[in-house]
Amino acid sequence: MALVQNFPFITIVFSLTCGVLCAVLPGRGAKRLCLGWLALTTAMSGAVLRFTLTTDGSFLYRMGKWGAPFGNELRVGVLEALMATAFSGVMLLSLLGGMRHIFADCEPGKVNLYFTMCALLMSSLFALIYTNDLFTAYVFVEINTIASCALVMLRSSDRTLVATTRYLIMSLLGSGLFLLGIVTLYGITGELLLESIAEKVQALFAAGQYSLPLTVIIGFFSVGLAVKSALFPFHSWLPDAHGSATPSSSAILSGLVLKGYIIVLIKIFYRVFGLEIIVSEQVSRFLLLFGVLAMLVGSVNALRERDLKRLLAYSSVAQVGYIYVGIGLHSELGMVAACVQILAHALTKPMLFICAGGFMDVSGGHKDLAAITGAGLRDPLGGAAFSVGALSMMGIPFFAGFVTKLELARGALEAGPVTLGITFAALAVSTLLNALYYIPIVFNLYTRPRDGAWAGVRQRYHWEYAAALAAFIALNLGFGMGSDWVVGAIRRGLALFGM
Amino acid sequence: MGFLLLLPILFPLAAALALCLRPLRAQRRRRAFTVAALALELGLTALCAALAGGTLPLLPLAEGLCVTFGIDGLGRIFSLLVAFMWLLSGVFTQEYMADREHLGRYHVFLFLTEGALMCLCLAANYLTLYLGFELMTLCSLPLALHTQTGPARRGGYKYLFYSVFGACLGLLGFYTVHTYGRGTAFAPGGVLDPAKVAGHEGFVAAAAFLAVVGFGAKAGLFPLHAWLPAAHPEAPAGASALLSGVITKGGVLCVIRVVYYQFGAAFLRGTWVQYAWLALALVTVLLGSMLAYQEKLFKKRLAYSTVSQAAYILFGLALLQPTAFAGAILHVVVHSAIKDGLFFTAGAVIEKTGQTDVRALRGVGRAMPFTMGCYTVLSLGLIGIPPLGGFASKWLLAEGSLASGIPVFGWLGPAVLLVSALLTAGYLFPITVSAFLPGADLDGTSAPPLEPGPWITLPLAVLTALTVLTGLFPGPLADAAAAIAAALC
Amino acid sequence: MRFLMLFAVLLPLVSGAVLPLFRFRRRQRERYVFAAVCAASLAVLALLLHGPAGTLRLFPLTSTLIVALRLDGAGAVFAGLVAFLWPLASLYAFEYIKHESGDDRFFAFYTMSYGVTLGIAMSDNLLTLYLFYELLTLVTLPLVMHSRDVRSVRAGMKYLCYSIAGAACAFLGLMVLYTLGDPTLRFVYGGFLPADGPRRTLVLVGYLLCFFGFGVKAAVFPFHGWLPAAGVAPTPVTALLHAVAVVKAGVFAVLRVTFYCFGPAVLAGTWAQHTAMGFAVFTIVFGSAMALREPHLKRRLAYSTVSNLSYILFGITLMTPAGLAGALAHMLFHGVMKITLFFCAGAIMYKTQRQYVPELTGLGRYMPVTFAAFAVGGAALAGTPLLPGFLSKWGLAAAAMDAGGTLPLLGVAALLVSAFLTAGYLYAPLVEAFFPPKGAGEHGLAQAHDPGLLMKVPFFVLMAAMLALGVGSRGLLALLARIAAGRW
């Protein structure tokens, strides 16, 4: 048992600890602790990734040294380690980039609580990625939800209050469905560990028993997690929540939190039910359909938005649609595409939100599109980063978004003609719509305002903001140019995923 | 001796260029230059006709596309005709347009058009022919537009569009011959390759028909005749004469080359193409005559007459028969001379009296006896009264038609020609009558003499004499035409 | 030698991008831009003279998709055209932009467009072409919207919309090639798809996606709408980009996709070919007809471009080497002819602010050089022999008649109809200008005169070029035939 293999467990538990500690430290101290810890978890997850790549396998980590079906288990493979590394890195950069806003938006004396919530969030994300047990998954899903709500509520205002309330209601609805599914499944199979459940379920399907309840369970899981990850038509809470929160929160929520639930869904589909069953239950059809609708509706709504952050939020709705389309293709290539999009979006959307925060700084705190005219001239690094993000969203080669398009199209080509046609059409229309709202913004950023507003204002570059953006740009380009490595790792990870 | 071929073409271009670079404002200088240049051009053309031989591939444009010049019997006749008529018109213009504006522009394009026509006459393949045709249109357009009045511009636009449309149809013929033939050089009897044509006869025939219609538009073949009465009358009389008398013959030459030297008479004989062509020609003959009969404007009447007369020629060519061919060629020369002369008289009369309507020309014969006398002779020639020129050509046309053995058209043709001759008398003769015999109520003795000067009367006299000569001695020309025809039909 | 390719692409790109940082004065900026443009053109000339130089691999995107440059015959034709015309257009632009503002931004993107266009010409594979193609849209968009008024912005958004949608569709076709053909997407004469491979329908649909996707920039009906709207841009933009660079990039991409990716062996005789050819033939006539009805001079020329681009597309869709040779010839010749006409229109607008054909009455006397160039360009485009348009039309018609079949013959008919209409819409302004109605007043004409030397030099060079091409291009046409047969 190498030391490295302990890291996943450490990251989960010690993140919780970090969170508790942050609660008692003053603001600045909490910040340093949280950032430092995040840097450490990123490094640790990276080490785990290297380990899994070199040993070419996944391993089970039993907590408390008790075997199944009593103890709790973590399963760590290439894909999980990759996601964990990416997520913790993005969270670190998101917090760095929006640090000024965190301190500005928060009530004094409560900043440390924000970092507590972040740490809790990180812990729950790790847990969702690594866990092999349904009940643990549920617990951390709830922790995830609560922590996210707190993230939204950082800046107390009427809007955030309303947004958070809506978020909470919708999210708990989703959690409720999820719990129903777990409970029913437990009732049928009596197991909570994924592999154990899988054995029982396979036997049941083979015997033809409980087929209707199993279908309903799949439905519960799908809808519940779909609600929480803002799949059309359950997306209405997202624009309010992400649009009104502080930039770091929006970044983390859009980039990471949504993905955590999707990872759980993928795990359940693969490890509990298996791909054949999912296909035969036609679930993937619905996911594909709603994914396509999300791509279109999200972008159409984004076109009509005048508020930059709400626009980015609607864009997230569309991008989540891409992931579900990938899942809905129910093929290996499709899943690869979904995972690629999880990573690509996680790298891009937080960057865009951080830039939005920067633009607000140089435009007197306003965030509507008219106000940020010329912001790119006043904040060159932010403008450059936003342009990179926009090009990535449009799918220009060299940027992360292109890899998504590539893999998604490859996946679609494996499918039947109808699916192929729908997916291709959706891809084309979505690319066009993305361009239609991102390019004008980029143009706007580099146009001097006619009335000379904010003429002399310049962005004051704190090292945190600059470093975060530079890192994001580098990661985006790296992903775009080095996607071979990433896609290969995802492939291996999926293979080990228990398919 | 190939380079001799270039002289008649390049010389007018050089003259035009010289006029561009050093416009001659003094009237005397300009007259001298123009007449001298045109006379020299006639000399060069004669020289070329006499001595030149063979072909001259001048500009290779691409693989299989080369601007090539050459001269044969047909080319000699047409090039000499062009140069001769141009000289006469040039002389006429010196007095006719003595006090008009933009004379420099007029003369430049006069020379350019002559060069283009020479290119057409001396073309040795379809490409060069097409080049000459396009240049002819473009260079003669300013002549038609010269007066820049409303009707002139409208006529000019019509001329442009109809000609370009015709050129496009001719271009289709070019593409077809190029694809289905053994090259596009003119060869008596045609150049179509039977192996390539096999299976595509319908298309090739259709292309031939369209080419005839397209090039025939320049000669006013129905249904593309509408530009002629719009454009010819509005141009200055010297230009009208050339447009009606010579440039239409340019179109005719194109038709001859395309039908006899590219597609080949053998290919077209007996096909729907021939019948359709004959039908169109006869329709045009009748239509032109009838419209001329009821037209009251003098120059427009002559323009309709051109439509009709040019259709005689096209009819003769459509028969694909040696005698008719000879008759057509003869009519080319005769009609050219006559129509030029008629336009000269019309120009002189309109210029001197200010009247454009034929009903207002009563008694003008007293004031301009020589002019109207020439008019009378020319009219008789056009109607076809022996021993004047028109009779010989019409006789050959009728003879050829009856000998051709084509059902229906064989006898219908001469019948239509006869009717048309009557109508021609109907629209030409009354003018003579009302000019010399105005009736008792018009006092002719006090009419001031309006006879134009020698610059006008001399060309008129030459043309009248020519009409008489070709009538009395049609032999040489008819024999030459028959010799050409023998190889073609 | 291969690095010269990278130099040719990067130098304009980089020097354009950094232009605003220098804060030049007008004279200095002109010299800077002209130097950069000429340097790149000389590099291209050197590459053309040297011949094939091999592939220059730049960046790998995945293990199979690599951004790389290579100059083969077809690319050389496009690159040569662009390299010849850009310096001329720059001279013209220097004088024209004097009376507009925002020069820095204009010349920055103007120069960058040159680099991007050369990138398209010298692409080694379809991915590289696609990348530069998307960049071309982005880099030319600010040029369209230069005036920043409502019409320009609307035109720019239309352009963006059409172009991105087209590129998105083309991307889908690219993915079909990636999956069913060669994952490196490297251009191979004759295509890299197996002739009788599986999933025929998908292959053909993929081709049509590429054809219409890239065809948006080539203004094929019904995706032509952006081009007349883009006429609101400053004339150097319309002339160079929307008559030469951007639209020729579109036809060039279709050419690459047809002959070097899918290949005639796969496409000839299929419904995909017929569909594509049908749209091309329709557009030939449609564009000319719309041009005839359009009274605004620049929009008229834009519709003319729509029509002429489909001449090239028609040649490509014949799927024979002769057709390709004709298409390449028209690509070259049309570029020269159309840019001349646009320059004339621009000079007229610049000197007299007159934009509509009926306003040109009588201008011929006062702007002789301009209208002489218009006359030569117009006669050339209408297909007068001894000028280049005749040769390229002949090449296309000969190829079509050799190919046989109803649709190619319809295409020949369309070419002839279009020639007729072209004479109509190009000669009419000349008649107005040189033969105004008698007695039409000369009001406002006294100030009209030919533009300055910087604009006149391009006129003379282009007129000379047209005459030279019309008469002496036998060697060039033979070279194009060799390229079209795959022997460079």
PDB file of N, CA, C and O in Angstrom, chain A residues 153 157-167 240:
ATOM      1  N   MET A 153     -24.867  32.888  -1.251  1.00  0.00           N
ATOM      2  CA  MET A 153     -25.350  33.887  -0.312  1.00  0.00           C
ATOM      3  C   MET A 153     -24.267  34.800   0.199  1.00  0.00           C
ATOM      4  O   MET A 153     -24.537  35.641   1.047  1.00  0.00           O
ATOM      5  N   SER A 157     -27.965  40.178  -0.668  1.00  0.00           N
ATOM      6  CA  SER A 157     -28.815  41.201  -1.281  1.00  0.00           C
ATOM      7  C   SER A 157     -30.142  40.533  -1.540  1.00  0.00           C
ATOM      8  O   SER A 157     -30.288  39.321  -1.425  1.00  0.00           O
ATOM      9  N   ASP A 158     -31.107  41.317  -1.952  1.00  0.00           N
ATOM     10  CA  ASP A 158     -32.416  40.729  -2.237  1.00  0.00           C
ATOM     11  C   ASP A 158     -32.301  39.641  -3.277  1.00  0.00           C
ATOM     12  O   ASP A 158     -32.894  38.579  -3.161  1.00  0.00           O
ATOM     13  N   ARG A 159     -31.526  39.969  -4.289  1.00  0.00           N
ATOM     14  CA  ARG A 159     -31.473  39.033  -5.417  1.00  0.00           C
ATOM     15  C   ARG A 159     -30.830  37.725  -5.012  1.00  0.00           C
ATOM     16  O   ARG A 159     -31.307  36.650  -5.378  1.00  0.00           O
ATOM     17  N   THR A 160     -29.732  37.832  -4.289  1.00  0.00           N
ATOM     18  CA  THR A 160     -29.089  36.578  -3.917  1.00  0.00           C
ATOM     19  C   THR A 160     -29.984  35.773  -2.986  1.00  0.00           C
ATOM     20  O   THR A 160     -30.014  34.542  -3.053  1.00  0.00           O
ATOM     21  N   LEU A 161     -30.747  36.458  -2.149  1.00  0.00           N
ATOM     22  CA  LEU A 161     -31.656  35.747  -1.252  1.00  0.00           C
ATOM     23  C   LEU A 161     -32.665  34.949  -2.049  1.00  0.00           C
ATOM     24  O   LEU A 161     -32.885  33.754  -1.827  1.00  0.00           O
ATOM     25  N   VAL A 162     -33.293  35.635  -2.990  1.00  0.00           N
ATOM     26  CA  VAL A 162     -34.289  34.950  -3.817  1.00  0.00           C
ATOM     27  C   VAL A 162     -33.638  33.816  -4.590  1.00  0.00           C
ATOM     28  O   VAL A 162     -34.159  32.698  -4.662  1.00  0.00           O
ATOM     29  N   ALA A 163     -32.468  34.141  -5.170  1.00  0.00           N
ATOM     30  CA  ALA A 163     -31.796  33.129  -5.983  1.00  0.00           C
ATOM     31  C   ALA A 163     -31.459  31.906  -5.158  1.00  0.00           C
ATOM     32  O   ALA A 163     -31.653  30.769  -5.596  1.00  0.00           O
ATOM     33  N   THR A 164     -30.925  32.167  -3.969  1.00  0.00           N
ATOM     34  CA  THR A 164     -30.545  31.034  -3.137  1.00  0.00           C
ATOM     35  C   THR A 164     -31.746  30.194  -2.752  1.00  0.00           C
ATOM     36  O   THR A 164     -31.687  28.968  -2.716  1.00  0.00           O
ATOM     37  N   THR A 165     -32.833  30.880  -2.445  1.00  0.00           N
ATOM     38  CA  THR A 165     -34.017  30.129  -2.066  1.00  0.00           C
ATOM     39  C   THR A 165     -34.479  29.217  -3.194  1.00  0.00           C
ATOM     40  O   THR A 165     -34.773  28.034  -2.990  1.00  0.00           O
ATOM     41  N   ARG A 166     -34.517  29.784  -4.386  1.00  0.00           N
ATOM     42  CA  ARG A 166     -34.919  28.956  -5.539  1.00  0.00           C
ATOM     43  C   ARG A 166     -33.960  27.795  -5.716  1.00  0.00           C
ATOM     44  O   ARG A 166     -34.369  26.653  -5.945  1.00  0.00           O
ATOM     45  N   TYR A 167     -32.701  28.108  -5.606  1.00  0.00           N
ATOM     46  CA  TYR A 167     -31.674  27.082  -5.769  1.00  0.00           C
ATOM     47  C   TYR A 167     -31.900  25.969  -4.750  1.00  0.00           C
ATOM     48  O   TYR A 167     -31.895  24.782  -5.078  1.00  0.00           O
ATOM     49  N   ASP A 240     -30.237  32.837 -12.124  1.00  0.00           N
ATOM     50  CA  ASP A 240     -30.328  33.711 -10.956  1.00  0.00           C
ATOM     51  C   ASP A 240     -29.192  33.444 -10.002  1.00  0.00           C
ATOM     52  O   ASP A 240     -28.522  34.363  -9.528  1.00  0.00           O
TER      53      ASP A 240
END
